[in-house]
Coordinates of C-alpha atoms and ligand atoms in Angstrom, one line a residue:
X1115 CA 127.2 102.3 95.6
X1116 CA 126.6 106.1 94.6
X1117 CA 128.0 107.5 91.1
X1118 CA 127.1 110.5 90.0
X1119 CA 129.7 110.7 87.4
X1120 CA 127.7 111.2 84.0
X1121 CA 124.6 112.6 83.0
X1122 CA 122.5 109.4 82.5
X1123 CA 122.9 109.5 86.7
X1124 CA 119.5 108.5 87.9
X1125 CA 116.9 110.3 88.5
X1126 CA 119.2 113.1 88.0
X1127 CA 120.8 112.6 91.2
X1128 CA 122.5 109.5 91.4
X1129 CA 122.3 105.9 90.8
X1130 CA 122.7 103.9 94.3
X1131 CA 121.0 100.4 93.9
X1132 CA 122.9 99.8 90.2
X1133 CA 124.1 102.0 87.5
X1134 CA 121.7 103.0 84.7
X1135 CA 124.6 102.0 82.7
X1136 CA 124.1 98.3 83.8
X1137 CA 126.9 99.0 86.5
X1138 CA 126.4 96.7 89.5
X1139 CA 127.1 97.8 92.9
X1140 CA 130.5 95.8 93.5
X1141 CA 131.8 97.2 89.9
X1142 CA 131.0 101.0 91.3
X1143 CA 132.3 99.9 94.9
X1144 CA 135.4 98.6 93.2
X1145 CA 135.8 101.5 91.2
X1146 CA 135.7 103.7 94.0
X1147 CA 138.5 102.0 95.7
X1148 CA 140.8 102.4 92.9
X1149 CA 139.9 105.8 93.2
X1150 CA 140.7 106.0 96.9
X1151 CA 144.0 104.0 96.7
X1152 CA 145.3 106.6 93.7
X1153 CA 144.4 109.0 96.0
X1154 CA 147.3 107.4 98.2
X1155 CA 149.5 106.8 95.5
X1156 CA 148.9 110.7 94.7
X1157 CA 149.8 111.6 98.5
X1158 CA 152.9 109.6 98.2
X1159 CA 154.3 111.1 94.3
X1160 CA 153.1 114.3 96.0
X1161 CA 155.5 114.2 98.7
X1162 CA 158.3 112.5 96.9
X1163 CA 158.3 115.8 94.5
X1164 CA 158.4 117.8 97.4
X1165 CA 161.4 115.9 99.1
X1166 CA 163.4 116.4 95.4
X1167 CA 163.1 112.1 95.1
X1168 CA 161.7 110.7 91.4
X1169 CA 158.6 109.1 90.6
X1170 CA 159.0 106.9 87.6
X1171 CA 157.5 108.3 85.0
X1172 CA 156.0 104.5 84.2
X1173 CA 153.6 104.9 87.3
X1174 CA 152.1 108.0 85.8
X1175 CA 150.9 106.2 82.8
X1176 CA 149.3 103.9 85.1
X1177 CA 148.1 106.5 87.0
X1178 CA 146.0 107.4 84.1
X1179 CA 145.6 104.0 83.0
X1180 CA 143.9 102.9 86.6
X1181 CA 141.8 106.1 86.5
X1182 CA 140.9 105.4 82.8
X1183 CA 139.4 102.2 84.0
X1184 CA 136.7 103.7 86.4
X1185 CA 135.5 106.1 83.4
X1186 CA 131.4 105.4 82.4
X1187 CA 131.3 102.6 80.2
X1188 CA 134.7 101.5 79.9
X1189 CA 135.5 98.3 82.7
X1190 CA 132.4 96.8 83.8
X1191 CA 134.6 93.2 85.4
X1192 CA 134.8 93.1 88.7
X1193 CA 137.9 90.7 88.7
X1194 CA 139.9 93.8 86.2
X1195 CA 139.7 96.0 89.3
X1196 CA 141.7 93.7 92.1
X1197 CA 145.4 94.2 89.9
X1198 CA 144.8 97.3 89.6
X1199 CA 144.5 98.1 93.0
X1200 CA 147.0 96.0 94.5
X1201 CA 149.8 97.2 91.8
X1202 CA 148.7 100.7 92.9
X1203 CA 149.0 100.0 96.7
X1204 CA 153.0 98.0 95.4
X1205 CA 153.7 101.4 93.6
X1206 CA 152.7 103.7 96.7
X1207 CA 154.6 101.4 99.0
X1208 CA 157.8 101.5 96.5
X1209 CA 157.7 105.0 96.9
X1210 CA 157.2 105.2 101.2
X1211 CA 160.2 103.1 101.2
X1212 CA 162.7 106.1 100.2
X1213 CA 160.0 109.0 102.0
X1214 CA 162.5 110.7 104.6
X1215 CA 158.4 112.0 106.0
X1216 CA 156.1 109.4 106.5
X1217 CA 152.5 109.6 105.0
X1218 CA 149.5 110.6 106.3
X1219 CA 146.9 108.2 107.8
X1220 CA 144.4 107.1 104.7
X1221 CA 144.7 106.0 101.4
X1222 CA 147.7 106.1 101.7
X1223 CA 148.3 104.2 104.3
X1224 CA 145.4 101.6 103.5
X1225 CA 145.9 98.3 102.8
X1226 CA 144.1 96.0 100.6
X1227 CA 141.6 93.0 101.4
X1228 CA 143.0 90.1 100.4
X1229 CA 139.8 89.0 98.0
X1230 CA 137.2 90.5 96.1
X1231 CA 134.2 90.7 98.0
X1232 CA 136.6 92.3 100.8
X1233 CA 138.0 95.0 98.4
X1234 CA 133.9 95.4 97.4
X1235 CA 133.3 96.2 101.1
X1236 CA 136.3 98.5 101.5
X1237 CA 135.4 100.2 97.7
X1238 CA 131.7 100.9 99.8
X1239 CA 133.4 102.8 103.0
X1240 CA 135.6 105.2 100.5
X1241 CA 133.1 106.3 97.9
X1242 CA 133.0 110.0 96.7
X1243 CA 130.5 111.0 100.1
X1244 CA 133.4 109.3 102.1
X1245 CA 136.0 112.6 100.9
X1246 CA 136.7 114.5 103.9
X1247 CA 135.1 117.7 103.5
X1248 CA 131.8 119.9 105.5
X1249 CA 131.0 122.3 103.3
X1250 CA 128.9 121.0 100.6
X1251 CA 130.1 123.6 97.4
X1252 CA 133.5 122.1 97.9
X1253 CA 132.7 118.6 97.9
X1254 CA 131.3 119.4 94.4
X1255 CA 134.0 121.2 93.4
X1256 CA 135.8 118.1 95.0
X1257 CA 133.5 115.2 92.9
X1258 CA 134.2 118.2 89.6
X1259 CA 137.8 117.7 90.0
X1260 CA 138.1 113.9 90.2
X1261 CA 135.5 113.5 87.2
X1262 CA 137.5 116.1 85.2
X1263 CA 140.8 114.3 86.3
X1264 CA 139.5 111.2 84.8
X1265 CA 138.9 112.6 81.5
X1266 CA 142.3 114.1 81.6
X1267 CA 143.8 110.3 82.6
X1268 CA 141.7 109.2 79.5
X1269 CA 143.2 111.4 77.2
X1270 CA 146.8 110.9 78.6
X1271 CA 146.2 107.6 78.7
X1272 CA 145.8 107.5 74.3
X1273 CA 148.5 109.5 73.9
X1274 CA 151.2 108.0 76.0
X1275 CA 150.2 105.0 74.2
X1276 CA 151.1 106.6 70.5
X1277 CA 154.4 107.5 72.7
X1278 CA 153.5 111.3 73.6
X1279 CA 153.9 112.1 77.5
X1280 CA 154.8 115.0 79.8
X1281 CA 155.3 114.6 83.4
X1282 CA 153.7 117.6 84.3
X1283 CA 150.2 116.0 83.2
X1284 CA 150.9 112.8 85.9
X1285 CA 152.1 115.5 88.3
X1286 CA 148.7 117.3 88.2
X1287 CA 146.7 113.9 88.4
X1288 CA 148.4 113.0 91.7
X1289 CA 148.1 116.5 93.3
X1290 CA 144.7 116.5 92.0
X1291 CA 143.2 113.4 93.6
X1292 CA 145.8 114.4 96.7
X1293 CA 143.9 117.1 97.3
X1294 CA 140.7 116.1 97.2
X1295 CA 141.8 114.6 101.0
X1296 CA 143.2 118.2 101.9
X1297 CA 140.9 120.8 104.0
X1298 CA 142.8 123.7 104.0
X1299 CA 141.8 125.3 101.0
X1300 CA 138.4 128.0 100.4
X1301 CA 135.7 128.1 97.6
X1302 CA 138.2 130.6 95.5
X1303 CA 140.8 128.3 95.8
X1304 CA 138.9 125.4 94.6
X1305 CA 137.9 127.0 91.6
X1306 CA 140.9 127.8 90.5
X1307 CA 142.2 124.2 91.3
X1308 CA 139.3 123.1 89.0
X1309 CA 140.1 125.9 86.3
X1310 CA 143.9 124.2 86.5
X1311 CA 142.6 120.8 85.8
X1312 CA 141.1 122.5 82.3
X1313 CA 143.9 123.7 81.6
X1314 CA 146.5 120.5 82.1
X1315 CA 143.8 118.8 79.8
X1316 CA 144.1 121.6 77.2
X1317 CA 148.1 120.6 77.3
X1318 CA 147.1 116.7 77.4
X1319 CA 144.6 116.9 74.3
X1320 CA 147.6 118.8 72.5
X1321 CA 149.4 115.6 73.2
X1322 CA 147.0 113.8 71.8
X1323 CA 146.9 115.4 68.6
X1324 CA 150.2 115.1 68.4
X1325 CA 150.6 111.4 68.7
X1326 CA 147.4 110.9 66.2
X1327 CA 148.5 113.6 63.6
X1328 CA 152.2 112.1 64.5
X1329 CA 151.2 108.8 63.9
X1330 CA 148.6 108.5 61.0
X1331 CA 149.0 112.2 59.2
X1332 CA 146.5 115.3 59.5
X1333 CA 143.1 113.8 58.6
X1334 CA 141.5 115.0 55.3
X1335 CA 138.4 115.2 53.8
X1336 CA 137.4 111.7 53.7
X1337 CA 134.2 110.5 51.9
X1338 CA 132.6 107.4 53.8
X1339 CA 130.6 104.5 52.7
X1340 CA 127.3 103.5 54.7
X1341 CA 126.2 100.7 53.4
X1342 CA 128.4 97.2 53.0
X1343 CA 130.5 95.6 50.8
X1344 CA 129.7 91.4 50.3
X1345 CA 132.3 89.2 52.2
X1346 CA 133.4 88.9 55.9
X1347 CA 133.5 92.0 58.1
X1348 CA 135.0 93.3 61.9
X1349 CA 132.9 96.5 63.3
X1350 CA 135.8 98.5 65.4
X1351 CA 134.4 101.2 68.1
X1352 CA 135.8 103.4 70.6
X1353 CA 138.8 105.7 70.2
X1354 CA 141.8 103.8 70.0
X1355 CA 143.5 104.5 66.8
X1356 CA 146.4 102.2 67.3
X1357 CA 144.4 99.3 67.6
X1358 CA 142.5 99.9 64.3
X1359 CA 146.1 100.3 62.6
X1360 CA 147.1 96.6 64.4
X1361 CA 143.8 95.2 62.9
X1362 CA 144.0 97.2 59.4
X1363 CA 147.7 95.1 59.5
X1364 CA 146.7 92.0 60.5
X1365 CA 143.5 91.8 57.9
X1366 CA 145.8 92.6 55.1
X1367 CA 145.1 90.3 52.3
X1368 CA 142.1 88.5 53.9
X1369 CA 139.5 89.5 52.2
X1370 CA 138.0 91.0 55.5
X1371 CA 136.2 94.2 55.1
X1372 CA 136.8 96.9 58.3
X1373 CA 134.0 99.0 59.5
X1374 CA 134.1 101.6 62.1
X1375 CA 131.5 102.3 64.6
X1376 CA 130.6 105.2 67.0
X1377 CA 133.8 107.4 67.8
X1378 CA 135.5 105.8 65.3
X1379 CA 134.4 107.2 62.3
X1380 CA 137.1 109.9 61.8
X1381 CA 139.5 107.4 61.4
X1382 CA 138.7 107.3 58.0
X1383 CA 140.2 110.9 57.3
X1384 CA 143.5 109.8 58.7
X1385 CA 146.5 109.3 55.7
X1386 CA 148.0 106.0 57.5
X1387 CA 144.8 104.5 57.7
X1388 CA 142.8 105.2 54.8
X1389 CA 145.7 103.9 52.8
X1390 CA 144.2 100.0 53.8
X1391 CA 142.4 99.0 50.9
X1392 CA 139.9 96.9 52.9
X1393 CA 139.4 100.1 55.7
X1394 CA 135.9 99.9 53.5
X1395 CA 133.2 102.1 55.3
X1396 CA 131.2 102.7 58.6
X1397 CA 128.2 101.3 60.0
X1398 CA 125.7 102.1 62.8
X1399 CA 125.3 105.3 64.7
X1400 CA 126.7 106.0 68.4
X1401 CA 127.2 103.6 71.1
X1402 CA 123.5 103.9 72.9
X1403 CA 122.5 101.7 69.7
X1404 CA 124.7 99.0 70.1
X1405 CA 121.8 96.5 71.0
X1406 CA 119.8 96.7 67.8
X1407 CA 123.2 97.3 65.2
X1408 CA 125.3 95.1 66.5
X1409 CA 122.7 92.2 66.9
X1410 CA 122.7 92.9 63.4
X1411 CA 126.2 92.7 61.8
X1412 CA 127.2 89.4 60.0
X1413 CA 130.9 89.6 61.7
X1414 CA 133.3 89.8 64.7
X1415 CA 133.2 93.4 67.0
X1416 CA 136.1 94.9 68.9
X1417 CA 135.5 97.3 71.4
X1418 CA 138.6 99.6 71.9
X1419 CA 137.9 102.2 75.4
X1420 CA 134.5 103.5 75.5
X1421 CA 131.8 103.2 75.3
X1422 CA 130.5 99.6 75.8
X1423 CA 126.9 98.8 76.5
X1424 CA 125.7 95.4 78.3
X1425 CA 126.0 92.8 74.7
X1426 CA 123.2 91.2 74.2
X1427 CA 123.0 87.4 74.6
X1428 CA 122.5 87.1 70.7
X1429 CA 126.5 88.7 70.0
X1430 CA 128.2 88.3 73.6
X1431 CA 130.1 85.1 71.5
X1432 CA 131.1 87.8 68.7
X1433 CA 132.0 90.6 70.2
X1434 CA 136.0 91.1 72.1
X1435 CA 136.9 94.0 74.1
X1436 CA 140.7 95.3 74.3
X1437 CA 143.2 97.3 76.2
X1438 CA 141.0 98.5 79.3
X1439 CA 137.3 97.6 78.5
X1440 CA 136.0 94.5 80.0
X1441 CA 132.8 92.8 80.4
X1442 CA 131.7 89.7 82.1
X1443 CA 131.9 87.1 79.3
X1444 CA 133.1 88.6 76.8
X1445 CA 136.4 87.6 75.2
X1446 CA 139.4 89.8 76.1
X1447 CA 142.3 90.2 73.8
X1448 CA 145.6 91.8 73.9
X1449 CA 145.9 94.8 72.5
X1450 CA 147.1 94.5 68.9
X1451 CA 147.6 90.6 69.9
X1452 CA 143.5 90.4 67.2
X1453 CA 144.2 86.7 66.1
X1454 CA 141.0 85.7 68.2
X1455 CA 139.0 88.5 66.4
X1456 CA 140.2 87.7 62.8
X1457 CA 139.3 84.1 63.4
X1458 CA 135.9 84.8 64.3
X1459 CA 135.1 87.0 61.4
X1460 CA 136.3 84.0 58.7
X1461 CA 134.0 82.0 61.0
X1462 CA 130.8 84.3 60.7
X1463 CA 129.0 84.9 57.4
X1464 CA 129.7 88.4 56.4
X1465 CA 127.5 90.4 54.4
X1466 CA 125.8 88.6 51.6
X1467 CA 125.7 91.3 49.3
X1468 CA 126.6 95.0 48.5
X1469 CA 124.2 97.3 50.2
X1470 CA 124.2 100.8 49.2
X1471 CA 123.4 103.3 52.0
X1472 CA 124.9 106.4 50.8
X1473 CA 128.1 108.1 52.4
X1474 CA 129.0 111.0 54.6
X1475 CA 131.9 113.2 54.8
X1476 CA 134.8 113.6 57.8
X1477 CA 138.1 114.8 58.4
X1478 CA 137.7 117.9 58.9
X1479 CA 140.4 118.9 61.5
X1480 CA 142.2 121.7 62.6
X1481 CA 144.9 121.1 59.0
X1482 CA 141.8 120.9 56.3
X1483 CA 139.7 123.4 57.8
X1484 CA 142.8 125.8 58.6
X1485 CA 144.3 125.1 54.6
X1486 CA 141.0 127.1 53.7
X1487 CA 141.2 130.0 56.1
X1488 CA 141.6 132.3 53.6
X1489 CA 138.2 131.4 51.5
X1490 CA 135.9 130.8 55.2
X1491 CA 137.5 134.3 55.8
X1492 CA 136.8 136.4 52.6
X1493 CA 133.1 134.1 53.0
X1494 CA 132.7 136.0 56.8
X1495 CA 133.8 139.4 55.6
X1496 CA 131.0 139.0 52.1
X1497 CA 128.4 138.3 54.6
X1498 CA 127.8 134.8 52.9
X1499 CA 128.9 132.6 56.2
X1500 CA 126.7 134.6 58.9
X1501 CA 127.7 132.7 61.8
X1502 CA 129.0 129.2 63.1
X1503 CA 127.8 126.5 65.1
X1504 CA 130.3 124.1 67.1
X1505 CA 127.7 121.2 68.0
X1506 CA 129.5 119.2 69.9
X1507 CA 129.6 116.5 72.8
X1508 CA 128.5 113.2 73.5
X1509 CA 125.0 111.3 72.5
X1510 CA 123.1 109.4 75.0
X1511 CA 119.6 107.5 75.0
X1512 CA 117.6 110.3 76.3
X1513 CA 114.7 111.8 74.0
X1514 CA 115.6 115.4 75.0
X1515 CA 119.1 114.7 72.9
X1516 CA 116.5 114.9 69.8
X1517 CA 117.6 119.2 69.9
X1518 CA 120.7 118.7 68.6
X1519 CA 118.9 117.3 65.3
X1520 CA 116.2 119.9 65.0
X1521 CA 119.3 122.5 66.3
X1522 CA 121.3 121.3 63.0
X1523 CA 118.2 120.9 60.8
X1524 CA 116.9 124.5 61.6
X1525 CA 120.2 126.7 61.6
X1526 CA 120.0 129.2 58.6
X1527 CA 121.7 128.0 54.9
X1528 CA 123.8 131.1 55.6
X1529 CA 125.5 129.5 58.8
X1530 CA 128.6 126.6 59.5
X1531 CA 128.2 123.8 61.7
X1532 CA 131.5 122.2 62.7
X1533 CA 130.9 118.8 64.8
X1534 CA 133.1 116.1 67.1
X1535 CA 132.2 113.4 69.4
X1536 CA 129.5 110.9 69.0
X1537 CA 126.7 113.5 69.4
X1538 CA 127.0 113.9 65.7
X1539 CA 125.3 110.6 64.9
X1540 CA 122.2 112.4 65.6
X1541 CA 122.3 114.6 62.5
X1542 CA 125.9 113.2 60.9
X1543 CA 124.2 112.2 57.5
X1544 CA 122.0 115.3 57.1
X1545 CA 122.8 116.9 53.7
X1546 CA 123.4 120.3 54.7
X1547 CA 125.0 121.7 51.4
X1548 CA 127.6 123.9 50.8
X1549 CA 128.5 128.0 51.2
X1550 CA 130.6 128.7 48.1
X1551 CA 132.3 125.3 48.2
X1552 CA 132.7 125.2 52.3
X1553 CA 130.4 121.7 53.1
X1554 CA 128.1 123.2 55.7
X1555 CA 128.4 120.3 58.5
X1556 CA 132.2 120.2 59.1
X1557 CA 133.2 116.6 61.1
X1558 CA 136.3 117.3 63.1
X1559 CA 136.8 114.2 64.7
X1560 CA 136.4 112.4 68.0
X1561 CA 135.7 113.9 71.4
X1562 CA 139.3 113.4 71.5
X1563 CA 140.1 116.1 68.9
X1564 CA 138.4 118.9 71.0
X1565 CA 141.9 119.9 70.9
X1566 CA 141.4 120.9 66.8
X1567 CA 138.1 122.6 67.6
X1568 CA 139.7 125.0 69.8
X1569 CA 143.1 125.5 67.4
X1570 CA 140.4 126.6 65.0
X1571 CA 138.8 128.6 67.3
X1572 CA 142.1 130.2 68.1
X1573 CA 142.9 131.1 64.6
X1574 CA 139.9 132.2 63.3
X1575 CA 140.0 135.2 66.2
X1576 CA 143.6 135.8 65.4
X1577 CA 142.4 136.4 61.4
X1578 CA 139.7 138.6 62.8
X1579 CA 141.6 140.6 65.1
X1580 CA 139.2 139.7 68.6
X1581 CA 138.9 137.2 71.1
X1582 CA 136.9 133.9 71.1
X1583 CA 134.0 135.6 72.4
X1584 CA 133.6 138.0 69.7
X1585 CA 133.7 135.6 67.0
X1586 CA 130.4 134.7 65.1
X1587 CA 130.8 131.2 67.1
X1588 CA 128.2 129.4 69.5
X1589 CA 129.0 126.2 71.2
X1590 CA 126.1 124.1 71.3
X1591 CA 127.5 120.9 73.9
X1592 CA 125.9 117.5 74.6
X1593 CA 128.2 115.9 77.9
X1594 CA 127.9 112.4 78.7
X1595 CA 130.8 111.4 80.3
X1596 CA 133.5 112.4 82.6
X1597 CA 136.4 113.1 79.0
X1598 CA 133.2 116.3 78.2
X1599 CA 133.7 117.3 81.8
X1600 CA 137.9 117.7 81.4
X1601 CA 137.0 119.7 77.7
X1602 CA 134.4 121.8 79.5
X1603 CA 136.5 123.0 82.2
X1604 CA 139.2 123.4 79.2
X1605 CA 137.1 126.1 77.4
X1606 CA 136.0 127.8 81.1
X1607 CA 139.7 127.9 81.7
X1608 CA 140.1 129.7 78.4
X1609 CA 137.7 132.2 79.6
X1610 CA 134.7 130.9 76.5
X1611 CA 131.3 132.5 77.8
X1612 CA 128.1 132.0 76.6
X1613 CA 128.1 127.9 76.1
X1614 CA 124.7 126.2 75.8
X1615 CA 125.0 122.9 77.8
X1616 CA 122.2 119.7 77.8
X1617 CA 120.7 117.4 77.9
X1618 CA 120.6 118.5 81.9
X1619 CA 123.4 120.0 83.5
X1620 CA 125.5 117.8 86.0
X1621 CA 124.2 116.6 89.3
X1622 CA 127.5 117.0 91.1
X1623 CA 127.1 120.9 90.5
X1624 CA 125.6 122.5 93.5
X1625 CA 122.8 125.6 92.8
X1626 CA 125.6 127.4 94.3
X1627 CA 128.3 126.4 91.9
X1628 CA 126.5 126.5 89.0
X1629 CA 125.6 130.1 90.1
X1630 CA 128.9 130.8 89.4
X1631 CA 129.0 129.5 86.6
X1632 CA 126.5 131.6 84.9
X1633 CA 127.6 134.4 86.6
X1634 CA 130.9 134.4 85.2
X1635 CA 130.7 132.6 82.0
X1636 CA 127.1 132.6 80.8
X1637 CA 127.0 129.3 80.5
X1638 CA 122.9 128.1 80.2
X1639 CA 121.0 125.1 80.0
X1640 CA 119.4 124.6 76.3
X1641 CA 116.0 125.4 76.0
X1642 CA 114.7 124.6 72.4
X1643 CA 116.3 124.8 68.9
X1644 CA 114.0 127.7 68.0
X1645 CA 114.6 129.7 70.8
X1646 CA 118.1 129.4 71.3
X1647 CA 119.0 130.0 67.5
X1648 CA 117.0 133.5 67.7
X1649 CA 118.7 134.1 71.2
X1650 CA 121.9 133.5 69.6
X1651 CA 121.4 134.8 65.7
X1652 CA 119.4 138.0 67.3
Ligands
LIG1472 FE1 130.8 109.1 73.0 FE2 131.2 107.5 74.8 FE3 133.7 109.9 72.9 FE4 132.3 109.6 75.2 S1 131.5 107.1 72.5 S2 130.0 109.3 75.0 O1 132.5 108.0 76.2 O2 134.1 109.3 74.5 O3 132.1 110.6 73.3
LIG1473 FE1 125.0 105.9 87.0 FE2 126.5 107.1 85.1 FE3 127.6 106.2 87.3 FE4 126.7 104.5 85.4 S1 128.4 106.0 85.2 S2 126.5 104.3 87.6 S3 124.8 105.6 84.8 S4 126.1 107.9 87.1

């Protein structure tokens, strides 16, 4: 195995004997194959385009779906990954059938092992050092693209499911993973490929926000319980928002309390979801704490996407994963088909009595915060709102992540701090205060409402008559996973300078490419909350 993907890679280079995420070799080795075979499938919707002939638009949402799958911390069963690479070797094949040109020698002309250990063995002889390519800046650019391109699949993959798709966005995935076999292309070229890839994930978070706003209403301010309410309970995490609507449904009347965990405590701000009397509150903090709080909770879990940690022995019988998580032993459902779920909740004691832990505030998206422009404004211009913070990204179990608390902690009483993603946990209950009625920490949502944070962005340098980069605004990012890499090519596409990144910037970057980087966007590394705040602040 070698992944490289995410920034809990070990050592900082790469994890080859098993995944700091508890990813064994033949998971990773697996994963790599359903890379490689998409790859095929890309070569062959690639040439169908060009030859005028239709690719159903069905295999591009299981394009994204497969590619979804080999996300960090998402599918950790081996025996998930075998379908999924023989259905996408059946689709590639449907597709050579009506080629007039015949594909290239590859992935797309490879053919499966019949079992699982021989699909391990193939996944180990097409990993990302297998990609065909010398120089070493382009293989980076080459490992950027396909980590980017799954954050795009994961976002296309949500909204397709609330019924929002555009062809274009499959289109890109296949001539993206196509030509990461191509050699004909130099450094310039390759950076603009990887620019594009920011871009079709701008256009496929807009989606997104259009099936969740579609769906469940503009989120509003939303004040959420910490603590618990007596009686039974299910813990939801991850990002699915259609799930938790299926479960708020299928609770209805059963005295079963719903609490969200991780990335899905904005689900709260949303109308069609709040609306559940029993949608009661949220416990825990992000997902790198799932050992110690959900050893702890009295009820059934439900993992919907990312992120999923090895469960513990003491909750593996409690806990069910969904739609495309899986682990070893624990109990997959159906999505929306929560039976199994509700049953073990009535079987589990529940909280014993009220607890009160206090609350905190979200739903803050692009509608709320934009429906007081005009006051944030007139706040700017009176000097009273001297600058804002976006503090935004993923957490993770590394001590350096502590900067984003003393970051939030220390910024001036006279400055904003808008937030998404489950970075927030690490300062999410902080009572910040308020700047003539404006709370001063602002939730916005998910990771997958990056798309609001930059609508925002947008609209607040239209009101002020500059661009992005003149705007009091820092962005102060946490990555994690490969969904941060597709949003931070999204703001390098739209020309954003001046980003501080951490924990520790991305192994697959070489010196060279990250040279670049700085040189043309001024992205830097974070140093420490004191001196970046008088860097920035001045
Ligand atoms: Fe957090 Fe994990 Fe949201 Fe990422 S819950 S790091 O994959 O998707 O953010
Ligand atoms: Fe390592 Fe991250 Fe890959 Fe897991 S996803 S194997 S931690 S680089």
């Amino acid at each position: 195995m070698f992944c490289y993907q995410c920034e809990q890679t070990a050592k900082g280079t790469g994890c080859d004997k098993m995944g700091v995420c508890g990813k064994q070799p033949d998971v990773s080795d697996l994963q790599d194959l359903v890379v490689y075979a998409l790859t095929g499938l890309g070569q062959a919707a690639v040439a169908a385009k060009a030859e005028g002939k239709a690719v159903p638009l069905d295999t591009g949402r299981f394009f994204a779906k497969a590619l979804f799958s080999t996300l960090t911390n998402v599918n950790f069963d081996p025996a998930d990954f075998k379908p999924l690479i023989e259905e996408t070797v059946a689709r590639r094949e449907a597709l050579a059938k009506v080629l007039a040109a015949s594909l290239p020698e590859g992935p797309a002309t490879f053919r499966p092992a019949l079992d699982l250990a021989g699909l391990t063995r193939q996944g180990a002889e097409h990993g990302l050092k297998n990609i065909p390519e010398t120089n070493p800046d382009i293989l980076s650019l080459k490992h950027t693209l396909i980590f980017g391109l799954k954050g795009v699949a994961a976002y296309a993959d949500h909204a397709a499911i609330l019924g929002q798709e555009d062809p274009a966005v499959y289109e890109f995935l296949y001539q993206g993973l196509a030509d990461t076999f191509t050699t004909d292309k130099d450094l310039g070229a390759w950076v603009a490929l990887v620019l594009k890839c920011g871009e079709v994930n701008l256009r496929t978070m807009e989606l997104l926000d259009a099936a969740n706003t579609g769906a469940y209403g503009h989120p509003v301010p939303t004040e959420v319980p910490l603590g618990a309410k007596a009686g039974k309970a299910i813990l939801v995490s991850g990002h699915d928002l259609k799930d938790l609507k299926a479960l708020l449904e299928q609770t209805a009347g059963l005295g079963i309390n719903i609490y969200t965990h991780g990335e899905m405590l904005p689900a709260h701000g949303y109308p069609e979801l709040k609306k559940h009397p029993h949608f009661y509150g949220h416990y825990g903090t992000a997902w790198q704490n799932q050992h110690k709080e959900f050893a702890a909770f009295p009820g059934a879990i439900l993992m919907t996407t990312n992120c999923i940690q090895r469960p513990a022995d003491s909750y593996l019988g409690n806990i069910f994963t969904t739609g495309l998580v899986g682990w070893p032993g624990a109990t997959h459902v159906k999505n929306g088909e929560f039976g199994p779920v509700i049953e073990k909740a009535k079987a589990m004691p529940g909280f014993a009595a009220d607890t009160d832990q206090g609350t905190v505030m979200t739903g803050f998206a692009r509608n709320a915060i934009m429906s007081v422009a005009g006051t944030v404004i007139d706040a700017v211009k009176a000097g009273k709102i001297k600058h804002f913070f976006l503090v935004a990204g993923c957490d993770g179990a590394k001590p350096g992540r502590n900067y984003y608390t003393e970051f939030v902690e220390k910024a001036p009483a006279d400055t904003i701090v808008l937030t998404l993603a489950c970075g927030k946990f690490r300062f999410f209950d902080k009572k910040l205060g308020d700047i003539g009625g404006i709370p001063r920490l602002l939730d916005m949502g998910q990771c997958n409402d990056a798309y609001s944070a930059i609508q925002v962005a947008v609209a607040l340098a239209k009101a002020f008559e500059c661009g992005v980069n003149d705007l009091p605004l820092s962005m102060i990012l946490s990555w994690y996973e490969q969904k941060a890499v597709a949003i931070l090519l999204t703001l390098l596409h739209l020309g954003i300078k001046n980003m501080r990144l951490g924990p520790t910037l991305p192994a697959f970057l070489t010196p060279n490419v990250l040279n670049y980087l700085v040189a043309n966007y001024d992205i830097k590394p974070i140093s420490t909350p004191e001196e970046d705040l008088k860097a920035i602040l001045g």
